[in-house]
Short mmCIF file of C-alpha atoms in Angstrom, two decimals:
data_model
loop_
_atom_site.label_atom_id
_atom_site.label_comp_id
_atom_site.label_asym_id
_atom_site.label_seq_id
_atom_site.Cartn_x
_atom_site.Cartn_y
_atom_site.Cartn_z
CA MET A 1 88.70 161.04 93.38
CA ILE A 2 85.12 161.73 94.61
CA SER A 3 83.54 165.20 94.48
CA ASN A 4 82.49 166.75 97.81
CA ARG A 5 78.77 166.62 97.03
CA ILE A 6 78.80 163.00 95.90
CA PHE A 7 81.04 161.94 98.78
CA PHE A 8 78.93 163.39 101.55
CA LEU A 9 75.68 162.29 99.92
CA LEU A 10 77.08 158.77 99.79
CA LEU A 11 78.28 159.11 103.38
CA ALA A 12 74.86 160.24 104.58
CA VAL A 13 73.20 157.23 102.97
CA ILE A 14 75.76 154.87 104.47
CA LEU A 15 75.46 156.37 107.94
CA SER A 16 71.69 156.05 107.79
CA ILE A 17 71.92 152.29 107.30
CA THR A 18 75.12 151.35 109.09
CA TYR A 19 74.35 152.15 112.70
CA VAL A 20 74.81 149.15 114.90
CA PRO A 21 72.98 148.67 118.17
CA GLY A 22 74.42 150.71 121.01
CA LYS A 23 74.35 154.40 121.83
CA GLU A 24 78.15 154.58 122.08
CA LEU A 25 78.68 153.32 118.52
CA ASN A 26 76.16 155.75 117.07
CA GLU A 27 77.86 158.63 118.86
CA GLU A 28 81.23 157.59 117.45
CA PHE A 29 79.79 157.46 113.91
CA ILE A 30 78.29 160.93 114.28
CA LYS A 31 81.53 162.32 115.71
CA ALA A 32 83.59 160.90 112.82
CA ASP A 33 81.05 162.21 110.30
CA LYS A 34 81.29 165.74 111.68
CA LEU A 35 85.08 165.63 111.59
CA CYS A 36 85.18 164.63 107.92
CA ARG A 37 82.52 167.20 106.95
CA SER A 38 84.74 169.86 108.51
CA GLY A 39 87.66 168.73 106.37
CA LYS A 40 89.35 166.55 108.99
CA CYS A 41 88.88 163.16 107.33
CA GLN A 42 92.20 161.85 108.66
CA SER A 43 90.99 162.58 112.19
CA ALA A 44 87.70 160.88 111.37
CA TYR A 45 89.64 157.82 110.23
CA ASN A 46 91.66 157.85 113.47
CA GLU A 47 88.47 157.97 115.54
CA LEU A 48 87.01 154.95 113.77
CA SER A 49 90.35 153.15 114.12
CA LYS A 50 89.78 153.10 117.88
CA LEU A 51 86.35 151.58 117.28
CA PHE A 52 87.88 149.06 114.88
CA LEU A 53 90.06 147.68 117.70
CA GLU A 54 86.88 146.71 119.57
CA TYR A 55 84.87 145.56 116.54
CA PRO A 56 87.38 144.35 113.91
CA ASP A 57 84.79 142.21 112.11
CA ASN A 58 82.21 144.98 111.72
CA LYS A 59 81.75 145.50 107.97
CA ASN A 60 80.29 149.01 108.31
CA ILE A 61 83.14 150.30 110.46
CA ASN A 62 85.72 149.00 108.00
CA TYR A 63 83.87 150.46 105.02
CA LEU A 64 83.61 153.92 106.59
CA MET A 65 87.28 153.76 107.52
CA GLY A 66 88.00 153.11 103.83
CA LEU A 67 85.93 156.12 102.75
CA TYR A 68 87.54 158.45 105.29
CA ALA A 69 91.06 157.29 104.39
CA LEU A 70 90.23 157.71 100.70
CA ARG A 71 89.00 161.23 101.31
CA ALA A 72 92.16 162.00 103.28
CA GLY A 73 94.31 160.79 100.38
CA ASP A 74 95.65 157.78 102.29
CA ILE A 75 95.26 155.20 99.52
CA ASP A 76 97.09 152.36 101.28
CA HIS A 77 94.89 152.44 104.39
CA ALA A 78 91.77 152.93 102.28
CA LEU A 79 92.58 149.83 100.24
CA ALA A 80 93.37 147.85 103.40
CA ALA A 81 90.01 148.80 104.94
CA PHE A 82 88.06 147.92 101.80
CA GLU A 83 89.84 144.58 101.51
CA ARG A 84 88.89 143.79 105.12
CA VAL A 85 85.27 144.41 104.10
CA LEU A 86 85.64 141.84 101.32
CA ILE A 87 87.05 139.31 103.76
CA ILE A 88 83.81 139.69 105.73
CA ASP A 89 81.55 139.91 102.65
CA PRO A 90 83.26 138.99 99.34
CA LYS A 91 80.16 140.01 97.34
CA ASP A 92 79.89 143.60 98.58
CA SER A 93 79.53 145.46 95.26
CA LYS A 94 79.97 148.99 96.58
CA THR A 95 83.33 147.98 98.07
CA HIS A 96 84.48 146.42 94.80
CA PHE A 97 83.48 149.68 93.09
CA GLN A 98 85.60 151.75 95.50
CA ILE A 99 88.60 149.47 94.91
CA ALA A 100 88.08 149.76 91.13
CA GLN A 101 88.32 153.55 91.46
CA ILE A 102 91.53 153.26 93.49
CA TYR A 103 93.12 150.96 90.90
CA TYR A 104 92.07 153.32 88.11
CA GLN A 105 93.63 156.32 89.82
CA SER A 106 96.86 154.36 90.36
CA LYS A 107 96.87 153.41 86.64
CA GLN A 108 96.38 149.68 87.27
CA TYR A 109 93.70 149.51 84.62
CA LEU A 110 93.45 145.74 84.25
CA LEU A 111 92.94 145.31 88.00
CA ALA A 112 90.31 148.07 87.89
CA LYS A 113 88.52 146.28 85.07
CA ASN A 114 88.51 143.03 87.06
CA GLU A 115 86.97 144.79 90.08
CA LEU A 116 84.22 146.31 87.92
CA ALA A 117 83.40 142.85 86.61
CA LYS A 118 82.87 141.72 90.21
CA VAL A 119 80.62 144.74 90.86
CA LEU A 120 78.32 143.79 88.00
CA LYS A 121 78.46 140.09 88.81
CA ASN A 122 77.16 140.70 92.33
CA ASP A 123 74.69 143.49 91.54
CA LYS A 124 73.20 143.79 88.04
CA ASN A 125 71.61 147.16 88.92
CA TYR A 126 74.98 148.86 88.50
CA ILE A 127 74.57 148.60 84.72
CA ASN A 128 72.29 151.64 84.98
CA ASP A 129 74.53 153.60 87.33
CA LYS A 130 76.10 156.66 85.67
CA ASN A 131 79.23 156.59 87.83
CA PHE A 132 79.75 152.91 87.05
CA LEU A 133 79.33 153.46 83.30
CA LYS A 134 81.70 156.46 83.29
CA LEU A 135 84.40 154.55 85.17
CA ARG A 136 83.99 151.57 82.84
CA ASP A 137 84.37 153.80 79.76
CA ASP A 138 87.43 155.49 81.27
CA ILE A 139 89.07 152.13 82.02
CA TYR A 140 88.37 150.74 78.57
CA GLY A 141 89.67 153.95 77.04
CA LYS A 142 92.98 153.46 78.83
CA LEU A 143 93.19 149.74 78.07
CA TYR A 144 92.27 149.81 74.41
CA ASP A 145 93.83 153.00 73.08
CA PHE A 146 97.21 153.27 71.42
CA LYS A 147 99.69 154.05 74.13
CA ILE A 148 103.40 154.67 74.52
CA SER A 149 104.98 154.37 77.95
CA GLY A 150 108.45 153.79 79.26
CA SER A 151 111.29 155.07 81.37
CA ILE A 152 114.72 156.67 81.20
CA THR A 153 117.17 155.66 83.94
CA MET A 154 120.62 156.95 84.84
CA GLY A 155 122.81 156.00 87.75
CA ALA A 156 126.04 154.75 89.25
CA THR A 157 127.11 151.39 90.67
CA TYR A 158 129.91 150.39 93.04
CA SER A 159 131.18 146.81 93.30
CA ASN A 160 133.91 145.69 95.68
CA ASN A 161 134.77 142.77 93.37
CA ALA A 162 134.50 143.71 89.71
CA ASN A 163 136.46 140.63 88.59
CA ASN A 164 134.00 138.10 90.05
CA ASP A 165 137.07 136.10 91.03
CA ILE A 166 138.54 134.48 94.12
CA GLY A 167 140.95 137.26 94.90
CA ASN A 168 144.50 136.28 95.80
CA ARG A 169 143.49 132.93 97.26
CA SER A 170 145.36 129.96 95.81
CA TYR A 171 143.70 126.85 94.44
CA PHE A 172 144.88 123.43 93.23
CA ILE A 173 144.46 122.15 89.65
CA PRO A 174 144.55 118.31 89.74
CA PHE A 175 145.13 117.85 85.99
CA PHE A 176 148.43 119.76 86.06
CA ASN A 177 149.20 118.97 89.72
CA ILE A 178 149.99 122.62 90.38
CA VAL A 179 148.78 125.46 92.61
CA SER A 180 147.55 128.58 90.84
CA GLN A 181 146.68 132.09 92.02
CA GLY A 182 143.49 133.98 91.22
CA LYS A 183 143.35 137.58 90.03
CA PRO A 184 143.42 140.29 92.69
CA LYS A 185 140.12 141.53 94.03
CA ILE A 186 139.35 144.89 92.37
CA SER A 187 136.68 147.38 93.36
CA ASP A 188 135.18 149.47 90.59
CA LYS A 189 132.64 152.19 89.88
CA THR A 190 130.28 152.15 86.91
CA LEU A 191 128.11 154.78 85.23
CA PHE A 192 125.07 153.42 83.39
CA SER A 193 121.96 154.54 81.53
CA SER A 194 118.99 152.76 80.00
CA ILE A 195 115.89 153.50 77.96
CA PHE A 196 112.78 151.33 77.99
CA LEU A 197 109.82 151.86 75.64
CA ASP A 198 106.50 150.01 75.55
CA TYR A 199 104.23 150.61 72.55
CA GLY A 200 100.94 148.74 72.65
CA ASN A 201 97.44 148.55 71.25
CA ASP A 202 94.58 146.19 72.06
CA PHE A 203 92.48 145.39 68.97
CA PRO A 204 89.66 144.74 68.54
CA LYS A 205 87.99 144.99 71.98
CA LYS A 206 85.44 142.21 71.63
CA ILE A 207 87.78 139.27 71.00
CA GLY A 208 90.49 140.35 73.42
CA TRP A 209 93.50 140.31 71.10
CA GLY A 210 96.24 142.88 71.56
CA LEU A 211 99.83 143.71 70.77
CA ASN A 212 102.74 145.09 72.79
CA ASN A 213 106.18 146.00 71.49
CA TYR A 214 109.12 146.55 73.81
CA LEU A 215 112.46 148.25 73.20
CA ASN A 216 115.23 148.19 75.81
CA ILE A 217 118.63 149.88 75.38
CA TYR A 218 121.34 149.73 78.05
CA GLY A 219 124.97 150.83 78.31
CA ASP A 220 127.60 151.24 81.04
CA ILE A 221 131.15 152.53 81.43
CA ASN A 222 133.48 151.15 84.11
CA SER A 223 136.12 153.24 85.81
CA LYS A 224 138.90 150.61 86.07
CA VAL A 225 137.95 147.30 84.48
CA LYS A 226 137.20 148.60 80.98
CA ASN A 227 136.81 145.06 79.67
CA ASN A 228 133.48 144.95 81.54
CA ASN A 229 131.98 147.84 79.54
CA THR A 230 128.67 146.56 78.19
CA ASP A 231 126.09 147.67 75.62
CA TYR A 232 122.81 145.89 75.05
CA ILE A 233 119.70 146.27 72.93
CA SER A 234 116.55 144.15 72.93
CA PHE A 235 113.35 144.29 70.91
CA SER A 236 110.24 142.22 71.62
CA PHE A 237 107.14 141.72 69.50
CA SER A 238 104.41 140.36 71.76
CA PRO A 239 100.85 139.51 70.61
CA PHE A 240 98.51 138.51 73.43
CA TYR A 241 94.98 137.30 74.08
CA ARG A 242 93.11 138.30 77.21
CA GLN A 243 89.93 137.01 78.80
CA LYS A 244 88.40 137.97 82.14
CA LEU A 245 90.69 135.84 84.30
CA LEU A 246 93.44 134.80 81.91
CA ARG A 247 96.01 136.49 79.72
CA ILE A 248 98.22 134.60 77.25
CA ASP A 249 101.29 136.29 75.74
CA PHE A 250 103.28 135.08 72.73
CA PRO A 251 106.47 137.21 72.82
CA VAL A 252 109.23 136.96 70.23
CA SER A 253 112.40 138.83 71.18
CA VAL A 254 115.74 139.60 69.58
CA ASP A 255 118.72 140.57 71.78
CA LYS A 256 122.16 141.89 70.89
CA SER A 257 125.12 142.39 73.25
CA TRP A 258 128.48 144.11 72.97
CA ILE A 259 131.31 143.90 75.51
CA TYR A 260 134.10 146.49 75.40
CA GLY A 261 132.85 147.74 72.05
CA SER A 262 133.07 144.40 70.25
CA SER A 263 130.21 142.14 69.25
CA PHE A 264 129.61 139.41 71.83
CA ASN A 265 126.43 137.51 70.96
CA HIS A 266 122.86 137.80 69.76
CA SER A 267 119.84 135.63 70.47
CA ILE A 268 116.30 134.92 69.37
CA LYS A 269 113.68 133.82 71.90
CA VAL A 270 110.07 132.69 71.56
CA ALA A 271 107.81 132.16 74.55
CA VAL A 272 104.29 131.66 75.83
CA ASP A 273 103.22 133.25 79.14
CA PHE A 274 100.02 132.74 81.15
CA SER A 275 98.80 135.01 83.95
CA CYS A 276 95.70 134.80 86.17
CA PRO A 277 95.14 137.90 88.33
CA ASP A 278 92.50 136.33 90.63
CA LEU A 279 93.69 132.87 91.59
CA LEU A 280 94.41 131.65 95.14
CA ASP A 281 93.74 135.18 96.44
CA GLY A 282 96.64 136.53 94.40
CA LYS A 283 98.14 136.56 90.92
CA ILE A 284 99.78 133.51 89.36
CA SER A 285 102.02 133.73 86.29
CA THR A 286 103.78 130.94 84.45
CA GLY A 287 105.56 130.59 81.13
CA LEU A 288 107.87 128.61 78.89
CA SER A 289 110.50 130.00 76.51
CA PHE A 290 112.95 128.67 73.92
CA GLN A 291 116.10 130.62 73.08
CA LYS A 292 118.93 130.20 70.55
CA VAL A 293 122.12 132.10 71.38
CA TYR A 294 124.64 132.82 68.62
CA ASP A 295 128.22 133.56 69.69
CA ASP A 296 129.53 136.26 67.35
CA ARG A 297 133.19 135.42 68.05
CA LYS A 298 133.17 131.65 67.61
CA THR A 299 130.15 130.06 65.94
CA PHE A 300 130.88 126.63 67.45
CA LEU A 301 130.03 128.16 70.87
CA ASP A 302 126.34 128.62 69.97
CA SER A 303 123.85 127.32 72.53
CA LYS A 304 120.14 126.62 72.88
CA ASN A 305 118.23 127.19 76.10
CA VAL A 306 114.84 126.30 77.57
CA ASN A 307 113.35 128.20 80.49
CA TYR A 308 110.26 127.59 82.63
CA TYR A 309 109.01 129.81 85.45
CA VAL A 310 106.10 130.13 87.86
CA ARG A 311 105.41 133.16 90.04
CA TYR A 312 102.85 133.97 92.74
CA ASP A 313 102.11 137.54 93.88
CA LYS A 314 99.90 138.47 96.81
CA ARG A 315 99.08 141.51 98.92
CA VAL A 316 99.00 140.57 102.62
CA ASN A 317 96.62 142.73 104.64
CA PHE A 318 97.65 141.71 108.14
CA LEU A 319 101.20 142.86 107.35
CA SER A 320 99.97 146.38 106.55
CA ASN A 321 99.61 145.86 102.83
CA MET A 322 102.93 144.20 102.13
CA ASN A 323 103.33 142.64 98.69
CA ILE A 324 104.89 139.18 98.62
CA SER A 325 106.21 137.46 95.49
CA LEU A 326 107.37 133.86 95.35
CA SER A 327 108.94 132.45 92.19
CA TYR A 328 110.61 129.35 90.82
CA ASN A 329 112.66 129.32 87.64
CA TYR A 330 114.11 126.31 85.81
CA SER A 331 116.56 126.67 82.92
CA ARG A 332 118.26 124.10 80.72
CA TYR A 333 121.39 125.11 78.77
CA ARG A 334 122.73 122.99 75.92
CA GLU A 335 125.58 123.36 73.42
CA VAL A 336 124.88 123.11 69.71
CA ILE A 337 128.34 121.62 69.15
CA HIS A 338 129.96 119.75 72.01
CA VAL A 339 133.28 121.53 72.63
CA ARG A 340 133.14 122.82 76.23
CA THR A 341 132.40 121.53 79.75
CA ASP A 342 130.95 124.77 81.17
CA VAL A 343 127.78 125.14 79.02
CA ASN A 344 125.58 122.04 79.33
CA ALA A 345 123.80 122.55 82.63
CA ASN A 346 120.50 122.55 84.51
CA GLU A 347 119.67 125.50 86.77
CA ASP A 348 117.06 126.03 89.51
CA ILE A 349 116.31 129.43 91.07
CA TYR A 350 114.06 130.03 94.10
CA SER A 351 113.23 133.64 95.00
CA ILE A 352 111.20 135.63 97.48
CA ASP A 353 110.57 139.38 97.20
CA LEU A 354 108.85 141.63 99.73
CA SER A 355 107.80 145.22 99.07
CA LYS A 356 105.94 147.79 101.14
CA LYS A 357 105.29 151.51 101.23
CA LEU A 358 106.81 152.87 104.44
CA PHE A 359 105.33 156.31 103.88
CA LYS A 360 103.44 157.84 100.96
CA PRO A 361 106.48 158.52 98.72
CA ILE A 362 108.92 155.99 100.19
CA GLY A 363 108.96 152.26 99.46
CA LEU A 364 111.06 149.40 100.80
CA GLY A 365 111.97 146.21 98.97
CA LEU A 366 113.71 143.10 100.32
CA GLY A 367 114.62 139.95 98.48
CA TYR A 368 116.56 136.71 98.50
CA SER A 369 117.31 134.18 95.78
CA TYR A 370 118.99 130.78 95.80
CA LYS A 371 120.40 129.45 92.52
CA SER A 372 121.74 125.94 92.01
CA LYS A 373 123.49 125.10 88.72
CA GLU A 374 124.67 121.58 87.93
CA TYR A 375 126.91 120.95 84.90
CA MET A 376 126.59 117.73 82.93
CA ASP A 377 130.08 117.30 81.41
CA PHE A 378 133.09 115.93 83.26
CA ASP A 379 135.86 118.52 83.64
CA THR A 380 139.24 116.81 83.36
CA LEU A 381 141.07 119.96 84.56
CA PHE A 382 139.47 119.76 88.02
CA ASN A 383 138.59 116.05 87.84
CA ASN A 384 134.88 116.57 88.66
CA TYR A 385 131.49 117.76 87.43
CA ARG A 386 131.20 121.46 88.15
CA SER A 387 128.46 122.46 90.64
CA ASP A 388 127.71 126.08 91.65
CA ILE A 389 125.42 127.63 94.26
CA LYS A 390 124.71 131.36 94.16
CA ARG A 391 122.95 133.26 96.96
CA VAL A 392 121.82 136.85 96.50
CA SER A 393 120.17 139.05 99.12
CA TYR A 394 119.18 142.66 98.51
CA VAL A 395 117.50 145.72 99.94
CA ASN A 396 116.05 148.58 97.90
CA ILE A 397 114.72 151.94 99.10
CA SER A 398 112.85 154.09 96.60
CA TYR A 399 111.52 157.62 96.76
CA ASN A 400 108.73 158.60 94.38
CA ALA A 401 109.03 162.31 93.69
CA GLN A 402 106.67 164.43 91.63
CA ASN A 403 106.49 164.29 87.84
CA ASN A 404 106.90 160.47 87.84
CA ILE A 405 110.52 160.58 88.98
CA THR A 406 111.83 157.78 91.22
CA VAL A 407 115.13 157.79 93.11
CA SER A 408 116.36 154.35 94.24
CA ILE A 409 119.15 153.16 96.49
CA TYR A 410 119.97 149.48 96.08
CA GLY A 411 122.40 147.22 97.91
CA SER A 412 123.06 143.50 97.52
CA HIS A 413 125.40 140.79 98.70
CA VAL A 414 126.34 138.02 96.27
CA GLU A 415 128.00 134.78 97.33
CA ASN A 416 128.94 132.14 94.78
CA THR A 417 130.28 128.78 95.97
CA SER A 418 131.62 126.09 93.64
CA ASN A 419 133.40 122.75 93.77
CA GLN A 420 135.85 124.35 91.31
CA PRO A 421 137.53 127.06 93.41
CA ILE A 422 138.22 129.36 90.47
CA TYR A 423 134.48 130.11 90.32
CA ALA A 424 134.05 130.85 94.04
CA TYR A 425 133.63 134.54 94.91
CA ASN A 426 131.59 137.00 96.90
CA LYS A 427 130.94 140.68 96.41
CA ASN A 428 128.84 143.63 97.55
CA ILE A 429 127.06 145.91 95.10
CA PHE A 430 125.61 149.38 95.73
CA ARG A 431 123.61 151.34 93.17
CA LEU A 432 122.05 154.79 93.02
CA SER A 433 119.63 155.47 90.17
CA VAL A 434 117.14 158.08 89.01
CA SER A 435 114.28 157.06 86.71
CA LYS A 436 111.80 159.20 84.81
CA TYR A 437 108.57 157.40 83.84
CA PHE A 438 106.22 158.54 81.11
#
């Protein structure tokens, strides 16, 4: 990321101005410097870590820890150290510049661009710095060129309840005054594959307009319950406008679904999405969408939906760089023609997701969501208004191999409760997948 000559020249300058009073501290700085110059930058980082325990609010110690970790290839600890510097001094331009380089190397180009803007805002002299100008040109080259990216995923899923039913438990139907039995609980295995493509171009640079197009194709084959075999294709045309701290997307998407080889439905959705990457020390996203769903089997089953969401993402330093996402989603479902009691409904979803790198190639994800769905039409069969609550908890372990290949192991527990027993079920899902990103 930084050449040897530039790195040690920068380090020499920093060491010349960062000594703090006290012979012991100066000796520790010199010792760490010698270690890194001899190629042992990880050891140098470890030495300063001991000093950090005594002086956690020392900006210079944290900054040097970031440089040593960066040189050792430990990006997570480097970023954590630099972010501690910014907690002490939010206007430290050289630290913002180091973080911009880290984001660029990790292909988070928009975040890198935002950090460079902070560098120049706090120190106008950087406009004449060759390294600053080169990094800025590299970032803009990545942001504003034509680009095609995407992924190919293949995997297998196991579910201990493929019917999403209540098993053999009996339930009472008031309208007929009888007791009925549910379908037996069936476990099943599924093979699936998907392709995702993103083709985008920002044009022209000065006014911030751009365009992204998305294509998503998915298909699966079930071992036992063949009626669950699903195929899906979605295309999205998404113009957007981006300023320094705000991005507005205007996606228009068309979706088509098939179940067991026969046409199921298609839909058209228009939306507007807002995202602010630097708000409340994190990223806030919100959006509103309108969707019309056409049932290909029976046209009188068409529906129209409205969805609103808000999401907050933040990296938490004191939890060793854990990413936390909180989201709320509201959906309103309405029939076009009033013929059923299980369509008109309002739905609320609350979710929390945690993710963290355990080691360099291994990541851990945890999540929980709570969904409440209230139906608006009286169901004479069960003599009530249907009300469902769905709880989902999951854990995901991913391994990032070379050549942009990711192996993931996912497990979740789903529990659906309802005042209409036929819709009450629980199941466990396990999935193994391999994804190739390009």
